[in-house]
Short mmCIF file of C-alpha atoms in Angstrom, two decimals:
data_model
loop_
_atom_site.label_atom_id
_atom_site.label_comp_id
_atom_site.label_asym_id
_atom_site.label_seq_id
_atom_site.Cartn_x
_atom_site.Cartn_y
_atom_site.Cartn_z
CA UNK A 1 8.51 10.83 11.51
CA UNK A 2 6.21 8.07 12.60
CA UNK A 3 7.39 4.61 11.62
CA UNK A 4 5.83 1.19 11.66
CA UNK A 5 8.21 -1.77 11.92
CA UNK A 6 7.14 -5.17 10.68
CA UNK A 7 8.70 -8.56 11.38
CA UNK A 8 9.70 -11.00 10.12
CA UNK A 9 10.71 -9.90 6.63
CA UNK A 10 10.31 -13.44 5.25
CA UNK A 11 8.66 -16.61 6.48
CA UNK A 12 8.59 -20.03 4.91
CA UNK A 13 6.12 -22.51 6.37
CA UNK A 14 4.92 -25.98 5.51
CA UNK A 15 1.34 -26.12 4.38
CA UNK A 16 -0.84 -26.64 7.44
CA UNK A 17 1.48 -24.78 9.81
CA UNK A 18 0.50 -21.53 11.46
CA UNK A 19 1.98 -18.13 10.57
CA UNK A 20 2.18 -14.83 12.41
CA UNK A 21 3.45 -11.40 11.37
CA UNK A 22 3.94 -8.53 13.79
CA UNK A 23 3.72 -4.80 13.44
CA UNK A 24 5.25 -2.44 16.03
CA UNK A 25 5.34 1.29 16.63
CA UNK A 26 7.13 3.41 19.21
CA UNK A 27 4.10 5.71 19.39
CA UNK A 28 0.40 5.07 19.94
CA UNK A 29 -1.52 4.36 16.77
CA UNK A 30 -5.09 5.50 16.26
CA UNK A 31 -5.69 2.65 13.83
CA UNK A 32 -3.98 -0.18 12.02
CA UNK A 33 -4.85 -1.64 8.65
CA UNK A 34 -3.72 -4.88 7.04
CA UNK A 35 -3.23 -5.54 3.32
CA UNK A 36 -2.31 -8.61 1.30
CA UNK A 37 -0.37 -8.55 -1.93
CA UNK A 38 -0.32 -11.73 -4.00
CA UNK A 39 2.79 -12.38 -6.12
CA UNK A 40 2.55 -10.18 -9.22
CA UNK A 41 -0.49 -8.41 -7.81
CA UNK A 42 -1.29 -5.24 -5.94
CA UNK A 43 -2.07 -4.72 -2.23
CA UNK A 44 -5.65 -5.49 -1.27
CA UNK A 45 -7.24 -4.21 1.93
CA UNK A 46 -8.07 -6.90 4.50
CA UNK A 47 -9.18 -5.14 7.66
CA UNK A 48 -8.93 -2.12 9.94
CA UNK A 49 -8.59 -2.16 13.74
CA UNK A 50 -9.15 0.92 15.89
CA UNK A 51 -9.90 -0.17 19.46
CA UNK A 52 -7.43 -1.11 22.18
CA UNK A 53 -7.24 -4.90 22.49
CA UNK A 54 -9.47 -5.41 19.46
CA UNK A 55 -9.54 -8.88 17.88
CA UNK A 56 -11.16 -9.59 14.52
CA UNK A 57 -11.36 -12.82 12.58
CA UNK A 58 -11.75 -13.59 8.92
CA UNK A 59 -11.97 -17.36 8.49
CA UNK A 60 -8.43 -18.61 9.29
CA UNK A 61 -7.03 -15.10 9.77
CA UNK A 62 -6.99 -13.46 13.21
CA UNK A 63 -6.07 -9.80 13.61
CA UNK A 64 -5.17 -8.22 16.94
CA UNK A 65 -4.53 -4.67 18.08
CA UNK A 66 -2.47 -4.38 21.25
CA UNK A 67 -3.81 -2.99 24.50
CA UNK A 68 -1.43 -0.04 24.31
CA UNK A 69 -2.24 0.43 20.58
CA UNK A 70 1.44 0.25 19.71
CA UNK A 71 1.47 -3.16 18.08
CA UNK A 72 -0.65 -5.46 15.99
CA UNK A 73 -0.46 -8.99 14.68
CA UNK A 74 -1.92 -11.10 11.92
CA UNK A 75 -2.13 -14.83 12.59
CA UNK A 76 -3.03 -17.42 9.96
CA UNK A 77 -4.09 -20.84 11.20
CA UNK A 78 -3.26 -23.90 9.10
CA UNK A 79 -1.78 -22.08 6.13
CA UNK A 80 -2.76 -23.00 2.60
CA UNK A 81 -0.97 -22.33 -0.68
CA UNK A 82 -3.52 -19.60 -1.37
CA UNK A 83 -2.09 -17.65 1.59
CA UNK A 84 1.15 -17.01 -0.30
CA UNK A 85 1.98 -13.33 -0.67
CA UNK A 86 3.23 -10.30 1.19
CA UNK A 87 1.30 -8.99 4.16
CA UNK A 88 1.55 -5.30 5.02
CA UNK A 89 0.37 -3.41 8.03
CA UNK A 90 -0.38 0.28 7.59
CA UNK A 91 -1.31 3.19 9.80
CA UNK A 92 -3.51 6.02 8.59
CA UNK A 93 -1.93 9.12 10.07
CA UNK A 94 -4.46 11.97 10.04
CA UNK A 95 -6.90 11.97 7.13
CA UNK A 96 -4.64 11.26 4.21
CA UNK A 97 -1.24 9.82 4.93
CA UNK A 98 -0.72 6.07 5.16
CA UNK A 99 2.44 4.72 6.74
CA UNK A 100 3.20 1.19 5.63
CA UNK A 101 5.31 -1.44 7.30
CA UNK A 102 7.97 -3.10 5.16
CA UNK A 103 5.87 -6.23 4.77
CA UNK A 104 6.27 -9.93 5.53
CA UNK A 105 6.63 -12.23 2.57
CA UNK A 106 5.01 -15.59 3.21
CA UNK A 107 5.89 -18.71 1.26
CA UNK A 108 3.90 -21.88 1.83
CA UNK A 109 5.57 -25.15 0.93
CA UNK A 110 3.15 -27.86 -0.20
CA UNK B 1 -16.48 -2.32 -7.16
CA UNK B 2 -13.80 0.33 -7.05
CA UNK B 3 -11.55 0.31 -10.00
CA UNK B 4 -8.17 1.97 -10.16
CA UNK B 5 -6.46 1.70 -13.50
CA UNK B 6 -2.96 2.62 -14.56
CA UNK B 7 -1.96 3.48 -18.10
CA UNK B 8 0.75 0.84 -18.52
CA UNK B 9 1.75 -2.42 -16.81
CA UNK B 10 5.28 -2.31 -18.16
CA UNK B 11 7.33 0.63 -19.40
CA UNK B 12 10.92 0.91 -20.60
CA UNK B 13 12.44 4.37 -20.89
CA UNK B 14 15.88 5.81 -21.48
CA UNK B 15 17.82 7.93 -19.00
CA UNK B 16 16.87 11.58 -19.33
CA UNK B 17 13.45 10.97 -20.86
CA UNK B 18 10.34 12.60 -19.43
CA UNK B 19 7.94 9.90 -18.22
CA UNK B 20 4.23 10.18 -17.54
CA UNK B 21 2.37 7.60 -15.47
CA UNK B 22 -1.39 7.97 -15.49
CA UNK B 23 -3.90 6.74 -12.92
CA UNK B 24 -7.68 6.84 -13.07
CA UNK B 25 -10.21 5.86 -10.40
CA UNK B 26 -13.94 5.48 -10.85
CA UNK B 27 -15.24 5.85 -7.28
CA UNK B 28 -15.26 9.63 -6.93
CA UNK B 29 -12.59 9.37 -4.21
CA UNK B 30 -11.10 12.58 -2.89
CA UNK B 31 -7.68 11.16 -2.10
CA UNK B 32 -5.18 9.71 -4.53
CA UNK B 33 -1.63 8.50 -3.97
CA UNK B 34 1.52 7.46 -5.77
CA UNK B 35 3.88 4.91 -4.20
CA UNK B 36 6.95 3.13 -5.36
CA UNK B 37 7.63 -0.41 -4.24
CA UNK B 38 11.12 -1.86 -4.04
CA UNK B 39 12.20 -5.21 -2.55
CA UNK B 40 12.84 -4.94 1.17
CA UNK B 41 11.66 -1.35 1.35
CA UNK B 42 7.92 -1.84 1.25
CA UNK B 43 5.68 0.91 -0.08
CA UNK B 44 7.08 4.41 -0.03
CA UNK B 45 4.84 7.40 -0.60
CA UNK B 46 5.94 9.76 -3.36
CA UNK B 47 3.05 12.24 -3.51
CA UNK B 48 -0.58 12.38 -2.59
CA UNK B 49 -3.52 14.59 -3.46
CA UNK B 50 -6.60 15.27 -1.35
CA UNK B 51 -8.46 17.36 -3.92
CA UNK B 52 -8.27 18.58 -7.48
CA UNK B 53 -5.16 20.72 -8.00
CA UNK B 54 -4.03 20.01 -4.42
CA UNK B 55 -0.94 17.96 -3.75
CA UNK B 56 1.37 17.12 -0.89
CA UNK B 57 4.86 15.67 -0.88
CA UNK B 58 5.29 12.23 0.55
CA UNK B 59 8.46 10.68 1.85
CA UNK B 60 10.45 10.50 -1.41
CA UNK B 61 9.29 13.29 -3.77
CA UNK B 62 12.70 14.14 -5.22
CA UNK B 63 12.82 13.67 -8.99
CA UNK B 64 9.03 13.43 -9.27
CA UNK B 65 6.12 15.79 -9.79
CA UNK B 66 2.36 15.20 -9.99
CA UNK B 67 -0.70 16.67 -11.59
CA UNK B 68 -4.36 16.42 -10.64
CA UNK B 69 -6.53 18.43 -13.01
CA UNK B 70 -9.61 16.22 -12.62
CA UNK B 71 -10.86 14.38 -9.57
CA UNK B 72 -10.60 10.95 -11.15
CA UNK B 73 -7.11 11.33 -12.61
CA UNK B 74 -3.73 11.60 -10.91
CA UNK B 75 -0.55 11.69 -12.95
CA UNK B 76 3.02 11.05 -11.86
CA UNK B 77 5.76 12.73 -13.86
CA UNK B 78 9.43 11.87 -13.92
CA UNK B 79 10.99 15.04 -15.32
CA UNK B 80 14.25 13.37 -16.31
CA UNK B 81 14.25 9.63 -15.70
CA UNK B 82 17.26 8.09 -14.03
CA UNK B 83 18.24 4.45 -13.50
CA UNK B 84 17.55 4.68 -9.76
CA UNK B 85 13.91 5.33 -10.60
CA UNK B 86 13.57 1.80 -11.97
CA UNK B 87 10.82 0.41 -9.77
CA UNK B 88 7.21 -0.72 -9.44
CA UNK B 89 4.88 2.29 -9.23
CA UNK B 90 1.53 1.85 -7.55
CA UNK B 91 -1.35 4.30 -7.64
CA UNK B 92 -4.06 4.21 -4.99
CA UNK B 93 -7.21 6.05 -4.05
CA UNK B 94 -9.21 6.27 -0.85
CA UNK B 95 -12.44 7.71 0.37
CA UNK B 96 -14.70 7.46 3.40
CA UNK B 97 -16.48 4.18 3.83
CA UNK B 98 -18.69 2.63 6.46
CA UNK B 99 -17.60 2.80 10.11
CA UNK B 100 -14.86 5.31 9.43
CA UNK B 101 -12.71 3.06 7.30
CA UNK B 102 -10.46 4.83 4.84
CA UNK B 103 -9.16 1.82 3.00
CA UNK B 104 -6.91 2.27 0.04
CA UNK B 105 -7.64 0.76 -3.34
CA UNK B 106 -4.61 0.08 -5.47
CA UNK B 107 -4.12 -0.07 -9.20
CA UNK B 108 -2.31 -2.99 -10.84
CA UNK B 109 1.02 -1.16 -10.87
CA UNK B 110 3.44 -0.02 -13.56
CA UNK B 111 6.84 -1.68 -13.67
CA UNK B 112 9.17 1.00 -14.99
CA UNK B 113 12.65 0.18 -16.22
CA UNK B 114 15.03 3.04 -16.98
CA UNK B 115 18.04 2.06 -19.07
#
């Protein structure tokens, strides 16, 4: 079945450093969603991308969807301790089924 | 604001017991989902439902069943709990939003321990 691979699995950064997580698929994706899960919390929707080459920004977060719609990235500029958590990409396959990446756990060292 | 609630945050059950996990959403969403989350494995779909009394198997349905008698409520049932079902269970719902976004809203999760 369709799979979405996410790397890296873990990332430790110093506060103020940048961070990027990548999501890759062997097949073309019609959309990609990103979620954030704080430690002890539940995943919370951040954004959805649907267009080839699409770039969206939310403050220090930049989301990209690749030209071939097979990969996506989330980049955080100048990380803060509030960015700690696990970031998941997800693909909505059809109307109902979400396929999640395995997540990237981000730790920010103050 | 969408609210998805789950009946328990923490649950401890014995091997062989029948376990019910309840989930309720208040946004009139058509779609509801049950996932389990384990370290290094991400979120794995157990079952989902796109309408009352309708259900579809996800990626790991073995050992689980579900019930959706009312639109707002989706229950996960472990017929005979086993230790390998110790996990975090997350319920989610989704419905159509602006610009074609079908974002998922998650409940707080139930951490189930089977001893």
